[in-house]
Short mmCIF file of C-alpha atoms in Angstrom, two decimals:
data_model
loop_
_atom_site.label_atom_id
_atom_site.label_comp_id
_atom_site.label_asym_id
_atom_site.label_seq_id
_atom_site.Cartn_x
_atom_site.Cartn_y
_atom_site.Cartn_z
CA MET L 108 0.00 0.00 0.00
CA ASP L 109 2.97 2.36 0.34
CA ASN L 110 3.21 2.65 -3.46
CA LEU L 111 -0.47 3.53 -3.55
CA ILE L 112 -0.08 6.31 -0.97
CA ASN L 113 2.54 7.87 -3.24
CA HIS L 114 0.07 7.79 -6.15
CA PRO L 115 -3.27 9.21 -4.96
CA GLY L 116 -4.13 9.78 -8.62
CA ILE L 117 -4.81 6.05 -8.96
CA ILE L 118 -7.51 6.22 -6.29
CA THR L 119 -8.94 9.36 -7.90
CA ALA L 120 -9.02 7.73 -11.35
CA PHE L 121 -10.77 4.65 -9.98
CA THR L 122 -13.38 6.65 -8.04
CA ILE L 123 -14.19 9.02 -10.91
CA THR L 124 -14.45 6.15 -13.42
CA ILE L 125 -16.84 4.10 -11.27
CA LEU L 126 -19.08 7.04 -10.30
CA ALA L 127 -19.22 8.39 -13.85
CA MET L 128 -20.13 4.99 -15.31
CA LEU L 129 -22.84 4.35 -12.69
CA ILE L 130 -24.40 7.77 -13.29
CA LEU L 131 -24.23 7.23 -17.05
CA ASP L 132 -25.72 3.76 -16.72
CA LEU L 133 -28.74 4.48 -14.51
CA GLY L 134 -29.19 8.23 -14.87
CA VAL L 135 -28.76 8.63 -18.61
CA LEU L 136 -28.87 5.45 -20.68
CA ASN L 137 -31.29 3.34 -18.67
CA LYS L 138 -33.83 5.73 -17.18
CA LYS L 139 -36.59 3.58 -18.63
CA GLY L 140 -36.63 -0.19 -18.42
CA HIS L 141 -36.02 -1.96 -21.70
CA VAL L 142 -35.05 -5.34 -23.07
CA VAL L 143 -31.26 -5.53 -23.36
CA SER L 144 -30.31 -6.88 -26.79
CA ASN L 145 -27.34 -9.13 -27.46
CA ARG L 146 -25.64 -6.26 -29.30
CA GLU L 147 -26.07 -3.87 -26.37
CA ALA L 148 -24.91 -6.51 -23.88
CA ALA L 149 -21.85 -7.31 -26.00
CA ILE L 150 -20.92 -3.62 -26.32
CA TRP L 151 -21.22 -2.98 -22.59
CA SER L 152 -19.28 -6.17 -21.79
CA ALA L 153 -16.49 -4.93 -24.05
CA VAL L 154 -16.62 -1.47 -22.42
CA TRP L 155 -16.30 -2.83 -18.89
CA ILE L 156 -13.51 -5.25 -19.77
CA SER L 157 -11.68 -2.45 -21.61
CA LEU L 158 -11.99 -0.16 -18.58
CA ALA L 159 -10.62 -2.90 -16.32
CA MET L 160 -7.70 -3.56 -18.64
CA GLY L 161 -7.00 0.17 -18.96
CA PHE L 162 -6.99 0.55 -15.20
CA SER L 163 -4.63 -2.41 -14.88
CA ALA L 164 -2.30 -0.61 -17.31
CA ILE L 165 -2.27 2.38 -14.93
CA ILE L 166 -1.39 0.03 -12.08
CA TYR L 167 1.42 -1.46 -14.17
CA HIS L 168 2.83 2.00 -14.93
CA TYR L 169 2.75 3.31 -11.37
CA MET L 170 2.94 0.20 -9.17
CA GLY L 171 4.86 -2.35 -11.22
CA ALA L 172 4.40 -5.71 -12.92
CA GLU L 173 3.65 -7.72 -9.76
CA LYS L 174 0.68 -5.53 -8.78
CA PHE L 175 -0.49 -5.64 -12.40
CA MET L 176 -0.49 -9.45 -12.36
CA GLN L 177 -2.25 -9.49 -8.99
CA PHE L 178 -5.00 -7.25 -10.36
CA GLN L 179 -5.36 -9.44 -13.45
CA GLY L 180 -5.45 -12.64 -11.40
CA ALA L 181 -8.03 -11.35 -8.91
CA TYR L 182 -10.14 -9.81 -11.69
CA TRP L 183 -10.42 -12.96 -13.80
CA ILE L 184 -10.95 -15.24 -10.80
CA GLU L 185 -13.83 -13.05 -9.60
CA LYS L 186 -15.21 -12.86 -13.14
CA ALA L 187 -15.13 -16.63 -13.53
CA LEU L 188 -16.69 -17.41 -10.16
CA SER L 189 -19.39 -14.78 -10.66
CA VAL L 190 -20.65 -16.57 -13.77
CA ASP L 191 -21.96 -19.30 -11.46
CA ASN L 192 -23.85 -16.55 -9.63
CA LEU L 193 -25.47 -15.47 -12.88
CA PHE L 194 -26.92 -18.94 -13.43
CA VAL L 195 -28.81 -18.52 -10.16
CA PHE L 196 -30.07 -15.09 -11.25
CA ILE L 197 -31.49 -16.70 -14.40
CA LEU L 198 -33.37 -19.21 -12.24
CA VAL L 199 -34.64 -16.46 -9.88
CA PHE L 200 -35.94 -14.30 -12.73
CA GLY L 201 -37.62 -17.32 -14.27
CA TYR L 202 -39.18 -18.41 -10.96
CA PHE L 203 -40.79 -14.98 -10.35
CA ASN L 204 -41.52 -14.33 -14.04
CA VAL L 205 -39.63 -11.03 -13.96
CA ALA L 206 -40.20 -9.06 -17.15
CA LYS L 207 -37.08 -8.66 -19.27
CA GLU L 208 -37.59 -4.88 -19.20
CA ALA L 209 -37.15 -4.89 -15.39
CA GLN L 210 -34.19 -7.26 -15.12
CA HIS L 211 -31.53 -4.60 -15.78
CA LYS L 212 -32.86 -2.47 -12.89
CA VAL L 213 -32.75 -5.43 -10.50
CA LEU L 214 -29.18 -6.26 -11.49
CA PHE L 215 -28.13 -2.60 -11.18
CA TRP L 216 -29.27 -2.33 -7.56
CA GLY L 217 -27.81 -5.76 -6.89
CA VAL L 218 -24.45 -4.40 -8.04
CA ILE L 219 -24.80 -1.32 -5.81
CA GLY L 220 -25.30 -3.59 -2.82
CA ALA L 221 -22.31 -5.68 -3.89
CA LEU L 222 -20.10 -2.56 -3.97
CA VAL L 223 -20.85 -1.95 -0.30
CA PHE L 224 -20.73 -5.51 1.01
CA ARG L 225 -17.58 -6.45 -0.92
CA ALA L 226 -15.80 -3.42 0.57
CA ILE L 227 -16.78 -4.57 4.07
CA PHE L 228 -15.66 -8.16 3.41
CA ILE L 229 -12.35 -7.27 1.76
CA PHE L 230 -11.13 -4.55 4.12
CA THR L 231 -12.26 -6.52 7.18
CA GLY L 232 -10.55 -9.62 5.80
CA VAL L 233 -7.22 -7.84 5.25
CA TRP L 234 -7.43 -6.40 8.77
CA LEU L 235 -8.09 -9.84 10.26
CA LEU L 236 -5.22 -11.42 8.32
CA ASN L 237 -2.75 -9.19 10.15
CA TYR L 238 -3.84 -10.72 13.45
CA THR L 239 -4.09 -14.38 12.49
CA TYR L 240 -0.46 -15.33 11.88
CA LEU L 241 0.94 -18.08 14.07
CA PRO L 242 4.46 -17.75 15.47
CA GLU L 243 7.21 -19.03 13.20
CA MET L 244 7.70 -22.78 13.44
CA GLU L 245 9.66 -25.50 11.74
CA LEU L 246 7.69 -27.98 9.65
CA PHE L 247 9.06 -30.52 7.19
CA GLY L 248 12.51 -29.02 7.55
CA GLN L 249 11.32 -25.48 6.74
CA VAL L 250 10.80 -22.45 8.94
CA VAL L 251 7.29 -21.26 8.10
CA LYS L 252 4.83 -18.63 9.27
CA ILE L 253 1.29 -19.96 8.86
CA ASN L 254 -1.81 -17.78 8.74
CA TYR L 255 -4.59 -19.93 10.10
CA LEU L 256 -7.33 -17.74 8.56
CA LEU L 257 -5.90 -18.29 5.07
CA THR L 258 -5.65 -22.00 5.84
CA VAL L 259 -9.34 -22.05 6.80
CA PHE L 260 -10.16 -20.14 3.61
CA GLY L 261 -8.23 -22.73 1.63
CA ILE L 262 -10.17 -25.61 3.18
CA ILE L 263 -13.47 -23.79 2.49
CA LEU L 264 -12.53 -23.37 -1.17
CA ILE L 265 -11.53 -27.01 -1.60
CA VAL L 266 -14.82 -28.16 -0.06
CA ALA L 267 -16.73 -25.65 -2.23
CA GLY L 268 -14.90 -26.90 -5.32
CA ILE L 269 -15.77 -30.51 -4.61
CA LYS L 270 -19.42 -29.63 -3.90
CA SER L 271 -19.60 -27.54 -7.09
CA GLY L 272 -18.28 -30.37 -9.22
CA PHE L 273 -20.81 -32.86 -7.87
CA SER L 274 -23.79 -30.49 -7.50
CA ASP L 275 -27.09 -31.50 -9.08
CA GLU L 276 -28.32 -28.76 -11.44
CA GLU L 277 -31.82 -30.23 -11.51
CA ASP L 278 -32.16 -29.73 -7.75
CA GLU L 279 -31.04 -26.11 -8.14
CA GLY L 280 -33.55 -25.54 -10.91
CA SER L 281 -36.45 -26.84 -8.81
CA LYS L 282 -35.57 -24.65 -5.80
CA ASP L 283 -38.42 -22.70 -4.17
CA PHE L 284 -36.96 -19.18 -4.09
CA SER L 285 -40.02 -17.82 -2.28
CA LYS L 286 -38.65 -19.54 0.84
CA SER L 287 -35.12 -18.17 0.48
CA ALA L 288 -33.52 -15.86 3.06
CA GLY L 289 -33.98 -12.72 0.94
CA SER L 290 -37.68 -13.40 0.41
CA LYS L 291 -38.27 -14.12 4.10
CA PHE L 292 -36.44 -10.92 5.05
CA VAL L 293 -38.70 -8.74 2.89
CA HIS L 294 -41.91 -10.47 4.02
CA LYS L 295 -40.87 -9.99 7.64
CA PHE L 296 -40.58 -6.20 7.39
CA PHE L 297 -42.94 -5.28 4.52
CA LYS L 298 -46.35 -6.12 3.23
CA VAL L 299 -45.82 -7.61 -0.20
CA SER L 300 -48.14 -7.18 -3.13
CA PRO L 301 -48.97 -10.35 -5.09
CA ASN L 302 -48.60 -8.44 -8.36
CA PHE L 303 -45.87 -6.48 -10.13
CA ASP L 304 -46.27 -2.78 -10.82
CA GLY L 305 -44.03 -2.28 -13.84
CA ASP L 306 -40.45 -1.89 -12.64
CA LYS L 307 -41.43 -0.29 -9.32
CA PHE L 308 -40.14 -1.67 -6.02
CA PHE L 309 -43.09 -0.27 -4.05
CA THR L 310 -46.74 0.30 -4.92
CA ILE L 311 -49.91 1.53 -3.22
CA GLN L 312 -52.93 -0.75 -3.12
CA ASN L 313 -56.13 0.20 -1.32
CA GLY L 314 -54.28 3.07 0.33
CA ILE L 315 -51.55 0.76 1.69
CA LYS L 316 -47.91 1.06 0.62
CA MET L 317 -46.59 -2.39 -0.25
CA ALA L 318 -43.39 -3.90 -1.62
CA THR L 319 -43.71 -5.49 -5.05
CA PRO L 320 -42.39 -8.93 -6.02
CA LEU L 321 -39.61 -7.06 -7.86
CA PHE L 322 -38.31 -5.78 -4.52
CA VAL L 323 -38.35 -9.36 -3.24
CA VAL L 324 -36.24 -10.37 -6.23
CA VAL L 325 -33.70 -7.62 -5.44
CA ALA L 326 -33.41 -8.90 -1.87
CA ILE L 327 -32.88 -12.47 -3.12
CA VAL L 328 -30.19 -11.26 -5.54
CA GLU L 329 -28.42 -9.41 -2.69
CA PHE L 330 -28.52 -12.40 -0.34
CA THR L 331 -27.36 -14.70 -3.14
CA ASP L 332 -24.36 -12.45 -3.79
CA LEU L 333 -23.49 -12.57 -0.09
CA LEU L 334 -23.49 -16.38 -0.21
CA PHE L 335 -21.30 -16.46 -3.32
CA ALA L 336 -18.91 -13.96 -1.71
CA VAL L 337 -18.07 -16.69 0.82
CA ASP L 338 -16.27 -18.45 -2.06
CA SER L 339 -15.08 -15.59 -4.25
CA ILE L 340 -13.61 -13.30 -1.57
CA PRO L 341 -11.36 -15.99 -0.02
CA ALA L 342 -10.34 -16.99 -3.57
CA ILE L 343 -8.95 -13.56 -4.43
CA PHE L 344 -7.13 -13.40 -1.07
CA ALA L 345 -4.91 -16.12 -2.49
CA ILE L 346 -3.69 -13.59 -5.06
CA ALA L 347 -3.00 -10.47 -2.98
CA PRO L 348 -3.70 -11.14 0.70
CA ASN L 349 -2.23 -7.88 2.00
CA ASP L 350 -3.41 -5.35 -0.57
CA PRO L 351 -7.08 -4.35 -0.15
CA PHE L 352 -6.84 -1.79 -2.96
CA ILE L 353 -5.91 -4.40 -5.58
CA LEU L 354 -8.53 -6.79 -4.21
CA TYR L 355 -11.33 -4.23 -4.11
CA THR L 356 -10.71 -2.52 -7.45
CA SER L 357 -10.37 -5.81 -9.33
CA ASN L 358 -13.49 -7.13 -7.60
CA ILE L 359 -15.56 -4.06 -8.44
CA PHE L 360 -14.51 -3.95 -12.09
CA ALA L 361 -15.44 -7.63 -12.40
CA ILE L 362 -18.83 -7.14 -10.72
CA LEU L 363 -19.75 -4.03 -12.70
CA GLY L 364 -19.44 -5.98 -15.94
CA LEU L 365 -21.72 -8.77 -14.76
CA ARG L 366 -25.05 -7.22 -15.78
CA SER L 367 -24.14 -7.08 -19.47
CA LEU L 368 -22.55 -10.53 -19.19
CA TYR L 369 -25.79 -11.82 -17.68
CA PHE L 370 -27.83 -10.93 -20.77
CA LEU L 371 -25.29 -12.63 -23.02
CA LEU L 372 -25.21 -15.67 -20.76
CA ALA L 373 -29.00 -15.98 -20.71
CA ASN L 374 -29.03 -16.32 -24.51
CA PHE L 375 -25.96 -18.53 -24.87
CA MET L 376 -26.16 -20.90 -21.90
CA TYR L 377 -25.16 -23.84 -24.08
CA MET L 378 -21.65 -22.37 -24.26
CA PHE L 379 -21.25 -22.80 -20.48
CA SER L 380 -22.91 -26.16 -19.77
CA LYS L 381 -19.60 -27.62 -18.51
CA LEU L 382 -18.48 -24.47 -16.71
CA LYS L 383 -19.33 -25.83 -13.26
CA TYR L 384 -16.57 -28.42 -13.62
CA GLY L 385 -14.08 -25.72 -14.56
CA LEU L 386 -15.10 -23.60 -11.58
CA ALA L 387 -14.74 -26.65 -9.33
CA ILE L 388 -11.15 -27.10 -10.56
CA ILE L 389 -10.40 -23.39 -10.09
CA LEU L 390 -11.77 -23.31 -6.53
CA THR L 391 -9.86 -26.45 -5.59
CA PHE L 392 -6.62 -25.15 -7.13
CA ILE L 393 -6.86 -21.83 -5.29
CA GLY L 394 -7.69 -23.61 -2.03
CA VAL L 395 -4.61 -25.81 -2.38
CA LYS L 396 -2.52 -22.75 -3.24
CA MET L 397 -3.59 -21.04 -0.01
CA ILE L 398 -2.80 -24.07 2.13
CA VAL L 399 0.65 -24.70 0.64
CA ALA L 400 1.59 -20.99 0.50
CA PRO L 401 3.75 -21.09 3.66
CA PHE L 402 5.81 -23.93 2.13
CA TYR L 403 5.72 -23.14 -1.59
CA HIS L 404 4.75 -19.92 -3.36
CA ILE L 405 2.85 -20.38 -6.62
CA GLU L 406 3.53 -17.33 -8.77
CA THR L 407 0.61 -15.07 -9.70
CA THR L 408 1.43 -15.61 -13.38
CA VAL L 409 1.01 -19.36 -12.96
CA SER L 410 -2.33 -18.88 -11.17
CA LEU L 411 -3.57 -16.63 -13.95
CA MET L 412 -2.56 -19.18 -16.60
CA VAL L 413 -4.33 -21.99 -14.74
CA VAL L 414 -7.54 -19.98 -14.34
CA GLY L 415 -7.52 -18.83 -17.98
CA GLY L 416 -6.68 -22.29 -19.31
CA VAL L 417 -9.40 -24.00 -17.30
CA LEU L 418 -12.03 -21.47 -18.40
CA ILE L 419 -11.10 -21.83 -22.07
CA LEU L 420 -11.18 -25.63 -21.83
CA SER L 421 -14.58 -25.47 -20.09
CA VAL L 422 -16.09 -23.41 -22.92
CA ILE L 423 -14.52 -25.60 -25.63
CA THR L 424 -15.79 -28.76 -23.91
CA SER L 425 -19.26 -27.21 -23.59
CA LEU L 426 -19.33 -26.52 -27.34
CA LEU L 427 -18.01 -29.96 -28.30
CA PHE L 428 -20.25 -31.88 -25.89
CA PRO L 429 -23.40 -29.78 -25.39
CA ASP L 430 -26.11 -30.94 -23.03
CA LYS L 431 -29.08 -32.63 -24.72
CA ASP L 432 -31.51 -30.33 -22.87
#
C-alpha cells in the first residue's frame, strides 16, 4: 500500500471512473426499463472489460508488474466465479416471471449492494489477516509462518470446489426461491403485493404502501451475492492477501461488468454447460494454493494461466459436448 499512498491519482481515477459509469448507466442510458439486446450486452461487456484492462495498465505503470499481475489474477478469478452466480439469477428471474424490461434495474441495484458488502468483506478480511499469523515454526525441515485464517479459507474453497463439481443442477432448478432468506427478510418487514407494478419496487394498493415482487427479487439477488462472496472473496485473497486496494478494485470492475454478461449468458447458456466443472477445478486449485503458501509460493502468473486455461477448456468442452436439454 505504500506505493499507492505515493500515487493518490490512482484512487482518484478509480473513483471518478466508477461514479461516472454508474451515473451514465442508470441516470442517462437506462432511465426507462427496456429489453437488453445481445448487441447492447456485448458492447457494454467490451466497455467494462476495456476499462478494467485500462486501469490495470495504470497500475502497471505506477505500481509495477507484480501488482499488475495481482490485479489481473483477482479480476479474472472473480469474473469466472461470478458466472456461477449469474446462473442462479437466471433461475430467480424465471421463478418470479420477472419481465425482461425490469431485469436490468434489479441487477443494477444488486451491483450497488455488492459494492458496499464487498468493501466490508475485503477490508475486514485484510485487517483480520494481520492478526491471524501463528508464530514461526519448523515444519518438514522449513521455517514457516502460517496464517490460520488463510488456511481455513483454503479448506473452504476445496470443499466448495468438490461440492460444485458434484452439484445436481436439476435440484437447483427446482428450488423454491419464495422460501429463500432474501424473500423471508422482505416479508418480515414489509407487506408484499402479489402483483408487479411495472419496474417499481413499491406500490400503493387500497391506500396501503406495499413492496412489489420485484423488490423481493432484489433482496434475493443481494442475499445470493453474499453467499457467493463466501467463495469468491477468499479466492482472491490467495492472489493479494495484503493489498485491499488491488482486491477491491479488481473485484468491483469484475462485478460491474456482470449485468451485461448476464444478458449474453441468458441467450448462450449452451456455451457454459460444462463451466461448473471448470469452476470446481479453479476453486480447488486456489484452495490448495492457499494451504501450501507457507511452504511453496505459486507465482501469480502461474495462477492466472491456470484460471484462464481451465475457463477456455470449459467453454470448448461445452461446445463440443453440449447438453441434450
